[in-house]
mmCIF file of C-alpha atoms in Angstrom:
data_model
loop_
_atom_site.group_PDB
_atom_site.id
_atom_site.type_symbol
_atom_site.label_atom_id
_atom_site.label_comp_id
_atom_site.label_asym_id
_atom_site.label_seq_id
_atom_site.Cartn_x
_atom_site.Cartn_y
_atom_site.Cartn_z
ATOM 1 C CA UNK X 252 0.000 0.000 0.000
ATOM 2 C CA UNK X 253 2.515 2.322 0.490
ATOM 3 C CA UNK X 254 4.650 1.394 -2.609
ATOM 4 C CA UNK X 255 1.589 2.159 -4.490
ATOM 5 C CA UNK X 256 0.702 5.567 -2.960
ATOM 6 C CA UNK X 257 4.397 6.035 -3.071
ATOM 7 C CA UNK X 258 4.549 5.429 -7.085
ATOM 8 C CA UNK X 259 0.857 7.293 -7.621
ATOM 9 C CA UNK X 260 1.845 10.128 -5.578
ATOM 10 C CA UNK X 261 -2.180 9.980 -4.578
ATOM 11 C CA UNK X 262 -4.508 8.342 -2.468
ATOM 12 C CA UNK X 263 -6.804 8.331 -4.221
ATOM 13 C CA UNK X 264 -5.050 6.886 -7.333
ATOM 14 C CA UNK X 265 -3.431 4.162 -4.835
ATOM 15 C CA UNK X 266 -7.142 3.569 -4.142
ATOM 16 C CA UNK X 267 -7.922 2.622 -7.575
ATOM 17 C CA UNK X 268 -5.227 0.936 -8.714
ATOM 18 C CA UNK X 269 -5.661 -1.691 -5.676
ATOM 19 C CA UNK X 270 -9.218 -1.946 -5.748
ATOM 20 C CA UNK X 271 -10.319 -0.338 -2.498
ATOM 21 C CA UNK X 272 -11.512 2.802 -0.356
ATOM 22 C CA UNK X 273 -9.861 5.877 -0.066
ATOM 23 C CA UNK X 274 -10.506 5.970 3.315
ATOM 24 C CA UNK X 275 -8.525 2.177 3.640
ATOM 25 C CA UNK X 276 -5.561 3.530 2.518
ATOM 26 C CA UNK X 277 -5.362 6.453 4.740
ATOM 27 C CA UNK X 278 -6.233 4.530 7.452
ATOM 28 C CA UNK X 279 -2.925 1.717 6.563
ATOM 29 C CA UNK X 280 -1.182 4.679 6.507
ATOM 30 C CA UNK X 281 -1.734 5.799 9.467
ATOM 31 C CA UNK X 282 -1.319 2.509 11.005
ATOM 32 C CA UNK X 283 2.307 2.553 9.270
ATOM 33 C CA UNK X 284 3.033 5.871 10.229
ATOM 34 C CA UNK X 285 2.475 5.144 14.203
ATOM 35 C CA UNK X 286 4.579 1.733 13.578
ATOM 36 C CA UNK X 287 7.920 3.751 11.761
ATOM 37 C CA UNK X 288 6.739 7.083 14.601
ATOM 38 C CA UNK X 289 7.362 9.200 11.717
ATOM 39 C CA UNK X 290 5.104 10.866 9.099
ATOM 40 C CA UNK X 291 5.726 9.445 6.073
ATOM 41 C CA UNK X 292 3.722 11.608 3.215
ATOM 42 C CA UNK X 293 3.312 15.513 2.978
ATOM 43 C CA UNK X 294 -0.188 15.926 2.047
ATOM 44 C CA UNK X 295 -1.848 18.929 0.525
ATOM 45 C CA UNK X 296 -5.252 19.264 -1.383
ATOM 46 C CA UNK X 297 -3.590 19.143 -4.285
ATOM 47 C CA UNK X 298 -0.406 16.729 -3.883
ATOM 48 C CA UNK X 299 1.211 13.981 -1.873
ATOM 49 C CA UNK X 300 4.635 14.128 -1.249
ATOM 50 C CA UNK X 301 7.364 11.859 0.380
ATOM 51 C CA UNK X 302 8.813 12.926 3.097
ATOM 52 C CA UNK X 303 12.655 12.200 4.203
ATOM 53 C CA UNK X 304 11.409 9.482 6.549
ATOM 54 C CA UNK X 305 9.126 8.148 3.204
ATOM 55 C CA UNK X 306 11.923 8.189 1.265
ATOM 56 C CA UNK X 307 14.459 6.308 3.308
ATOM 57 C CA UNK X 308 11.218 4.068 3.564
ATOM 58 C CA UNK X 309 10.625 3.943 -0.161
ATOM 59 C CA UNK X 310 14.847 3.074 -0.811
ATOM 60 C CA UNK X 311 14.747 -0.174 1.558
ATOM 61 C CA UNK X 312 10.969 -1.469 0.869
ATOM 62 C CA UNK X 313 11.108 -1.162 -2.910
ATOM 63 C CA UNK X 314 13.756 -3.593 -3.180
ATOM 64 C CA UNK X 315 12.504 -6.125 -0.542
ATOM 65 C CA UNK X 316 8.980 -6.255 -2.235
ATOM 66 C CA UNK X 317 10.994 -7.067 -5.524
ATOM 67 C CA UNK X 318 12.754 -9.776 -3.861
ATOM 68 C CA UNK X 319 9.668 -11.262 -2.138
ATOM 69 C CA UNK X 320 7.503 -11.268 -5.507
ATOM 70 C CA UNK X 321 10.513 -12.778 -7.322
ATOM 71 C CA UNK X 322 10.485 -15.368 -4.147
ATOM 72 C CA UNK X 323 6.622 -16.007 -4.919
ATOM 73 C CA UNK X 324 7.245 -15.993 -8.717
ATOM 74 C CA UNK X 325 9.069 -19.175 -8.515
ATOM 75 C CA UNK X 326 7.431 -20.584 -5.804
ATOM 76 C CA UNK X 327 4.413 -20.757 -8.022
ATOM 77 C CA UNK X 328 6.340 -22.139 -10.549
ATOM 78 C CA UNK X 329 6.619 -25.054 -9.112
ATOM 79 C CA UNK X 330 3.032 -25.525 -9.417
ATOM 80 C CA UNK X 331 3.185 -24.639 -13.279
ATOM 81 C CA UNK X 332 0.003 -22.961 -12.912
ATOM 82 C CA UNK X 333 -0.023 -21.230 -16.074
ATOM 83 C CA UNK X 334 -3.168 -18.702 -14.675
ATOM 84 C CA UNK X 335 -4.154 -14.610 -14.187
ATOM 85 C CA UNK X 336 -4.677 -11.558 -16.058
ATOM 86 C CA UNK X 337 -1.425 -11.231 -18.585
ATOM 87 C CA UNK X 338 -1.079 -7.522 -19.468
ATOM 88 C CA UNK X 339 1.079 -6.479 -23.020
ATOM 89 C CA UNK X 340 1.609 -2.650 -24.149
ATOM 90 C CA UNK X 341 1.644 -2.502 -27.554
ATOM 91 C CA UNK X 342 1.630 -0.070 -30.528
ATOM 92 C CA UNK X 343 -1.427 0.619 -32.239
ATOM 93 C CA UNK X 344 -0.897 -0.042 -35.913
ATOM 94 C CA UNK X 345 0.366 -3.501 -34.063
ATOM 95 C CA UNK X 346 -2.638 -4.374 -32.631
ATOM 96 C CA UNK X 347 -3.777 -6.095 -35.662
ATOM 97 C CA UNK X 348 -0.933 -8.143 -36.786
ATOM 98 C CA UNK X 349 -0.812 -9.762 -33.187
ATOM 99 C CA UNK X 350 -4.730 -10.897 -33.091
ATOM 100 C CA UNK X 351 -4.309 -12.313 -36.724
ATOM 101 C CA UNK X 352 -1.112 -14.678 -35.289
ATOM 102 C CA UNK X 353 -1.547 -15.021 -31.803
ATOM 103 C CA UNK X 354 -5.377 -15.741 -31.405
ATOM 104 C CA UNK X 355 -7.405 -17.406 -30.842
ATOM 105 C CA UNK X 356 -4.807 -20.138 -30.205
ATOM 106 C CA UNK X 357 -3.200 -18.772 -27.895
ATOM 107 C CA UNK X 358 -5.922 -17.807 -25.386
ATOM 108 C CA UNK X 359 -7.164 -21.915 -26.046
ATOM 109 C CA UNK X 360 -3.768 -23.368 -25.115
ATOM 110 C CA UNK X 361 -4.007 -21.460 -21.482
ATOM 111 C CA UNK X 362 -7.793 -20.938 -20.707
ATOM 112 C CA UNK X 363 -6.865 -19.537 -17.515
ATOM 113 C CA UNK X 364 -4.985 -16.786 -18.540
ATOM 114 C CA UNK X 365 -6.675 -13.261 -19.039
ATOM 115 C CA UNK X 366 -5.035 -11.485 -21.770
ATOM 116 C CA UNK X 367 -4.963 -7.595 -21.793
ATOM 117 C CA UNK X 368 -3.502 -6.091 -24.922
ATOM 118 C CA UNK X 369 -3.334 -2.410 -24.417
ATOM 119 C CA UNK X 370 -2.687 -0.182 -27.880
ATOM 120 C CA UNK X 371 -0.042 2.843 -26.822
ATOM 121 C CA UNK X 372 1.681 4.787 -29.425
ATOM 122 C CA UNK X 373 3.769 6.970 -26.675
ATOM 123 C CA UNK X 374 6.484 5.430 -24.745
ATOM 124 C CA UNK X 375 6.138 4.604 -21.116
ATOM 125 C CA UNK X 376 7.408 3.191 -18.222
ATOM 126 C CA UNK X 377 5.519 -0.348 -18.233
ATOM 127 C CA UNK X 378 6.472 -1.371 -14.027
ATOM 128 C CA UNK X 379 5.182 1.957 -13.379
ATOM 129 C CA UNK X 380 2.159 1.341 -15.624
ATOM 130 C CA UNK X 381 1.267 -2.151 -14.275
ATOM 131 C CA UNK X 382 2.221 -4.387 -17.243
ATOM 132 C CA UNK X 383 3.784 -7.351 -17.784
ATOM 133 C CA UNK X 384 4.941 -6.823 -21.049
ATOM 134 C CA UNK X 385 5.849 -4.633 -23.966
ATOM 135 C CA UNK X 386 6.124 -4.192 -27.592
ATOM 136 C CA UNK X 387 8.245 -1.446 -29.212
ATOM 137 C CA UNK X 388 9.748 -1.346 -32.761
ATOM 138 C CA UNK X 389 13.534 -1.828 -32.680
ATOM 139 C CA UNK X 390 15.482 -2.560 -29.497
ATOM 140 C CA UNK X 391 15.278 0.699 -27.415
ATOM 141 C CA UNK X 392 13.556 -0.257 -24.429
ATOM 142 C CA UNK X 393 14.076 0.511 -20.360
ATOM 143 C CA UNK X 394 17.016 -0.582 -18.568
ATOM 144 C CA UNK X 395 16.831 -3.486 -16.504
ATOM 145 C CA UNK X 396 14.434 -5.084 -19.195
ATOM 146 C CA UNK X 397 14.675 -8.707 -20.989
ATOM 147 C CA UNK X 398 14.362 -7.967 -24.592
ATOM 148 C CA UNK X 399 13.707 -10.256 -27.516
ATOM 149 C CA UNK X 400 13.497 -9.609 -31.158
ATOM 150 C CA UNK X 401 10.069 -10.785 -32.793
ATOM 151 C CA UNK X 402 9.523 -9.917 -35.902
ATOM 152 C CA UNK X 403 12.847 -9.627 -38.815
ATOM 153 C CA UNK X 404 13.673 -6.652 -40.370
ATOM 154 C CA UNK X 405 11.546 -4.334 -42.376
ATOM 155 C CA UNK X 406 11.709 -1.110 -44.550
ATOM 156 C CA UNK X 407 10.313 2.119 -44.257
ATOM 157 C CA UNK X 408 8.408 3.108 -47.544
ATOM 158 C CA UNK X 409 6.898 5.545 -48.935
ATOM 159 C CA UNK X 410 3.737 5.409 -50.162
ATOM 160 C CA UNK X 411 1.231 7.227 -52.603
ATOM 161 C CA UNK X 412 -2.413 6.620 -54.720
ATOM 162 C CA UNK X 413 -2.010 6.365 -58.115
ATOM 163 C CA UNK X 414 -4.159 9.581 -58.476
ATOM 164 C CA UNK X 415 -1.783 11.378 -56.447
ATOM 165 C CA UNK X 416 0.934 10.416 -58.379
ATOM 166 C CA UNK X 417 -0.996 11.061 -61.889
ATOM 167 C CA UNK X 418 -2.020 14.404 -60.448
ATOM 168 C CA UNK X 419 1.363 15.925 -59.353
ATOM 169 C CA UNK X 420 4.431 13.208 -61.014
ATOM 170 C CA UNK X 421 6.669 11.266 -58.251
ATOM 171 C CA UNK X 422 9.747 12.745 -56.330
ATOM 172 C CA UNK X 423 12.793 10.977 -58.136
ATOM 173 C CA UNK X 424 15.310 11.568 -54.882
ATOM 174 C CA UNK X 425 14.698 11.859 -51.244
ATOM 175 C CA UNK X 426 15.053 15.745 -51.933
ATOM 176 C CA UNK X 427 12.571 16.274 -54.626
ATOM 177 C CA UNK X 428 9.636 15.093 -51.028
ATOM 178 C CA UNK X 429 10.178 19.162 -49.991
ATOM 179 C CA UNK X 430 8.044 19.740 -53.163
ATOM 180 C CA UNK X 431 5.480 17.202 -52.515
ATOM 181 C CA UNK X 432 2.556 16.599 -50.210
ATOM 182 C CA UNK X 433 3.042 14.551 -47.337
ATOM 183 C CA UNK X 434 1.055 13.249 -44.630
ATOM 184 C CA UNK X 435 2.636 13.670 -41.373
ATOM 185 C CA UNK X 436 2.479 11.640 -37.703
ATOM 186 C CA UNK X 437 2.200 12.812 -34.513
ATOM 187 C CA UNK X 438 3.755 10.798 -31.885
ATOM 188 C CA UNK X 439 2.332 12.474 -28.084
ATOM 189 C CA UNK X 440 4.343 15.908 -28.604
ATOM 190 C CA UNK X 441 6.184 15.110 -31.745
ATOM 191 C CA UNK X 442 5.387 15.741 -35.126
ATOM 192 C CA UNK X 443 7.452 13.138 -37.496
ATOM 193 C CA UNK X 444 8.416 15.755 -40.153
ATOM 194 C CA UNK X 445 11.898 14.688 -40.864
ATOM 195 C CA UNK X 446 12.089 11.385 -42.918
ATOM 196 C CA UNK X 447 15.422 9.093 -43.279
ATOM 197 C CA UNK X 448 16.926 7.873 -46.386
ATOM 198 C CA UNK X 449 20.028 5.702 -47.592
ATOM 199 C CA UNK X 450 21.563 7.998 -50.089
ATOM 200 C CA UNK X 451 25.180 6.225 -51.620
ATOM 201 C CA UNK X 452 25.048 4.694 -48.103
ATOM 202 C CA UNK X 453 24.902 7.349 -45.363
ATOM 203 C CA UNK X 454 21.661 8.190 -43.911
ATOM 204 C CA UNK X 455 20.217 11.535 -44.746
ATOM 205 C CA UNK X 456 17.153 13.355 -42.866
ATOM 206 C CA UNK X 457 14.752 15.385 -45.420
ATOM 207 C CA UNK X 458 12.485 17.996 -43.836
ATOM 208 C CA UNK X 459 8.664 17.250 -45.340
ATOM 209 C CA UNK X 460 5.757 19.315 -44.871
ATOM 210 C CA UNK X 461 2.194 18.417 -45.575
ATOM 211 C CA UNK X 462 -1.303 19.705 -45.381
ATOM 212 C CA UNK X 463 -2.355 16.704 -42.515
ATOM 213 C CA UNK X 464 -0.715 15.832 -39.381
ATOM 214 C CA UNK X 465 -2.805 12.596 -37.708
ATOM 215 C CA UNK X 466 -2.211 11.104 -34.356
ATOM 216 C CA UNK X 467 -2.971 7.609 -35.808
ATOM 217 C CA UNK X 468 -1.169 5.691 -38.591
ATOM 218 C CA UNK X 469 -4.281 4.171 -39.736
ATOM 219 C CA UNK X 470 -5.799 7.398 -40.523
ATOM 220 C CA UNK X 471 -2.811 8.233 -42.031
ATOM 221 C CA UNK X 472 -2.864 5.209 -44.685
ATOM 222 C CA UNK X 473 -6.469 6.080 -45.140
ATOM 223 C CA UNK X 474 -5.781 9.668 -46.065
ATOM 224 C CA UNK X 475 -3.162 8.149 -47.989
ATOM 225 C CA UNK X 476 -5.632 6.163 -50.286
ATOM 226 C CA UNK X 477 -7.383 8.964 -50.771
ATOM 227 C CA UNK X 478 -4.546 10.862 -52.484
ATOM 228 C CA UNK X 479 -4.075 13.341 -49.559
ATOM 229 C CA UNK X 480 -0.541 12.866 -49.983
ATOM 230 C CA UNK X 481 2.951 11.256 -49.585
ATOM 231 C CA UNK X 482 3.470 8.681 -46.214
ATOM 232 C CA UNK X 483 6.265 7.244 -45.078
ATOM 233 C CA UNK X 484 5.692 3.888 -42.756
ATOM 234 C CA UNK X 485 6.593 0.953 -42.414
ATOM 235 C CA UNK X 486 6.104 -1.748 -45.661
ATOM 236 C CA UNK X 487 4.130 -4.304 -43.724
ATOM 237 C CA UNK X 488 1.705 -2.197 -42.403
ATOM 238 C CA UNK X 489 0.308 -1.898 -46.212
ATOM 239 C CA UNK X 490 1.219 -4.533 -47.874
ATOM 240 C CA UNK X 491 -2.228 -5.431 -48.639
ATOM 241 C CA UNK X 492 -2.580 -2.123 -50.309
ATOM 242 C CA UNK X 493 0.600 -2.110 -52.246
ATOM 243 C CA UNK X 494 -0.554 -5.704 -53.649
ATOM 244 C CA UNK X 495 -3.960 -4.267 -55.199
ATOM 245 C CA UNK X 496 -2.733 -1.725 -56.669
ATOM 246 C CA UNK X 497 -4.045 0.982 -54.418
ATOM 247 C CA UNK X 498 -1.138 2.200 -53.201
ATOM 248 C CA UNK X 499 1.980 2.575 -54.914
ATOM 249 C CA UNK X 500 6.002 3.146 -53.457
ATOM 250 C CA UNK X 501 8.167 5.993 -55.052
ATOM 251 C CA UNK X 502 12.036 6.213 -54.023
ATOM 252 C CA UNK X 503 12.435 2.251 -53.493
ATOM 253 C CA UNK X 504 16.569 2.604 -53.925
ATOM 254 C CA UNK X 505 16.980 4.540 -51.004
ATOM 255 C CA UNK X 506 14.647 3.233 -48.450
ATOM 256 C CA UNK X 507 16.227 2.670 -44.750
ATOM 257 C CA UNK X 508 16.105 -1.500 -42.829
ATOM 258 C CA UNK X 509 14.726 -0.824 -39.615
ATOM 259 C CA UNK X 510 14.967 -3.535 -36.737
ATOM 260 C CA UNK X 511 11.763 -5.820 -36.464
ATOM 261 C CA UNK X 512 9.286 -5.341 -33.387
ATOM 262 C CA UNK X 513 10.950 -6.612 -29.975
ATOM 263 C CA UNK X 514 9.200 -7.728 -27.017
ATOM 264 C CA UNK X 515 10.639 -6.736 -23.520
ATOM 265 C CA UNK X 516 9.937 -7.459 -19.867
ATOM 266 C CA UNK X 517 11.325 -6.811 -16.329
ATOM 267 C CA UNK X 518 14.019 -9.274 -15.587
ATOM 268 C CA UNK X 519 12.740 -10.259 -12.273
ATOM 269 C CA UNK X 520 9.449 -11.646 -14.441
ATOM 270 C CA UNK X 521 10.710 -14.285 -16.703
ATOM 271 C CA UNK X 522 10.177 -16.572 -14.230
ATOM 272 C CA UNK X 523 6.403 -15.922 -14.316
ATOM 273 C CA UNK X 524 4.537 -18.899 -16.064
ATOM 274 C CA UNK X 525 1.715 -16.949 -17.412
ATOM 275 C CA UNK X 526 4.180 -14.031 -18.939
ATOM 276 C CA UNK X 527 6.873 -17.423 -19.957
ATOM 277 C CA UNK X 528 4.083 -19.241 -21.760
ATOM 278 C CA UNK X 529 3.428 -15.690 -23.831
ATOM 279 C CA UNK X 530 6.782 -15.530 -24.878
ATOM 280 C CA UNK X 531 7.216 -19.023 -25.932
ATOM 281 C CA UNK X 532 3.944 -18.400 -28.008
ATOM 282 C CA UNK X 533 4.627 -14.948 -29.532
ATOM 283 C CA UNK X 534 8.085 -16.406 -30.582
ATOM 284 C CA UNK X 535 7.064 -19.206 -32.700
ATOM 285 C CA UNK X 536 4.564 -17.167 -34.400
ATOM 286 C CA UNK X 537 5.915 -13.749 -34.933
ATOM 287 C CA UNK X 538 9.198 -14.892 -36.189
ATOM 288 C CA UNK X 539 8.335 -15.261 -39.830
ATOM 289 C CA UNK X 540 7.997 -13.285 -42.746
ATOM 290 C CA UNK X 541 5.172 -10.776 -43.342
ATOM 291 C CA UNK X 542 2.387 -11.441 -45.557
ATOM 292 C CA UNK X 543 0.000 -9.082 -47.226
ATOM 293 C CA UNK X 544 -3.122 -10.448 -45.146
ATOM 294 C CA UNK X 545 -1.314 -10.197 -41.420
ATOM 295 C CA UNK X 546 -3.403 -6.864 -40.924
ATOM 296 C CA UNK X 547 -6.454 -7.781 -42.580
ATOM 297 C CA UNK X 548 -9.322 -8.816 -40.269
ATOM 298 C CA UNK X 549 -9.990 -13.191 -39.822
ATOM 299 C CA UNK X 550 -7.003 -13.771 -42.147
ATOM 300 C CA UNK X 551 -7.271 -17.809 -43.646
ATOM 301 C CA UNK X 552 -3.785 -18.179 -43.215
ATOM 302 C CA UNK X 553 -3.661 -18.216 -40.009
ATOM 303 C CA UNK X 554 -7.060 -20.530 -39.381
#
């Protein structure tokens, strides 16, 4: 209880996230507070605080409740009870491609397992958040984290209708996108209005503009197919699109490999069952090449 008010900086948040009263966790606090003979939180109407006994609290109790949990962790493995509510952060745009080879199958190997898949496009802190699990694009994830590659290698295209490109030509170099619509992301406070290229093999950055900036890619592929403008993303996200003919890639030579999708955890968690049966799963179906149908909805391939 004190961890969590400690990590919500709230009561009332603490409240919530443990699934009781206010009032209950002012009252354990209290009861902790008479026990150490020391107040432990500055509280104001509009913050809580730590004080200097909290925090000399907060330094030893944080790492004993890690070692106890990791002490339950594998006592419960033992029992190989592969059971509870397994939650995974994941990009958006990735939401898809893990139904279409993950499920249902997955969820029918381990009936008792709850799975949570939670669509973030900003990066966070998943301990603080309360998940088991993450997915990010390339390798750059928190410190102290397991990390595991999923998904191989892909490359960032751009893409554009074939009215777009009958209405105003196609760029010929990475330069030539300055004179061209473009359709630009927003990541939380970033706008993604600088695009990389391979250009006689150092990476450039080109400055784009456009007439839409969108908060979600798959708004942005929809504006794309209808000839908005230029998009840059990457290739297996439209696949599907590229294969019908409704979208079509300009400046192929000097697109940019990108690392696959990697999934990370705390390393004090691997020896959960629940979060070790995901892993085993998501690793023997992720790791394979991408086909044009992985973000289509009830794909037969994967029946």
């Amino acid at each position: 209880m004190f961890l969590t008010v400690a990590e919500r900086q709230g009561f009332r948040a603490a409240a919530r996230h443990l699934g009781i009263t206010p009032s209950a966790v002012s009252q354990g606090i209290r009861s902790l507070e008479e026990r150490v003979g020391a107040p432990l939180f500055s509280r104001t109407t509009r913050s809580v605080r730590l004080t200097e006994a909290g925090e000399r609290l907060l330094a030893h109790a944080r790492p004993a409740v890690d070692m106890l949990t990791a002490g339950l962790d594998a006592a419960s493995n033992l029992g190989g009870q592969i059971t509870g509510r397994l939650r995974i952060n994941v990009p958006r745009p990735t939401l898809p491609l893990l139904v279409n080879r993950l499920l249902p199958d997955f969820l029918d190997a381990h009936p008792n397992v709850e799975l949570e898949l939670v669509g973030e496009d900003r990066p966070i802190d998943i301990v603080e958040e309360g998940f088991d699990a993450g997915i990010r694009l390339g390798n750059f994830v928190q410190i102290d984290m397991v990390a595991m590659w999923l998904t191989p290698p892909e490359r960032f295209v751009v893409v554009g209708s074939p009215a777009l490109f009958q209405k105003y030509g196609r760029p010929a170099s990475p330069n030539d996108l300055q004179n061209f619509r473009c359709i630009l992301l927003r990541q939380s406070v970033r706008v993604l209005d600088h695009w990389q290229f391979i250009v006689d093999g150092k990476r450039i950055t080109v400055g784009v503009e456009g007439p839409l900036i969108i908060n979600d890619i798959e708004a942005c592929i929809r504006s794309a197919l209808r000839g908005v403008g230029l998009f840059q993303l990457p290739h297996s996200l439209v696949m599907s699109h590229l294969e019908r003919g409704d979208l079509e890639t300009v400046l192929e030579p000097y697109y940019e490999e990108v690392p696959g999708l990697s999934l990370y955890y705390p390393s004090r968690s691997q020896s959960l069952p629940k979060l070790r049966a995901f892993v085993d799963f998501a690793t023997q179906r992720m790791r394979r090449e991408f086909k044009p149908d992985d973000y289509l909805p009830n794909p037969a391939s994967y029946k």
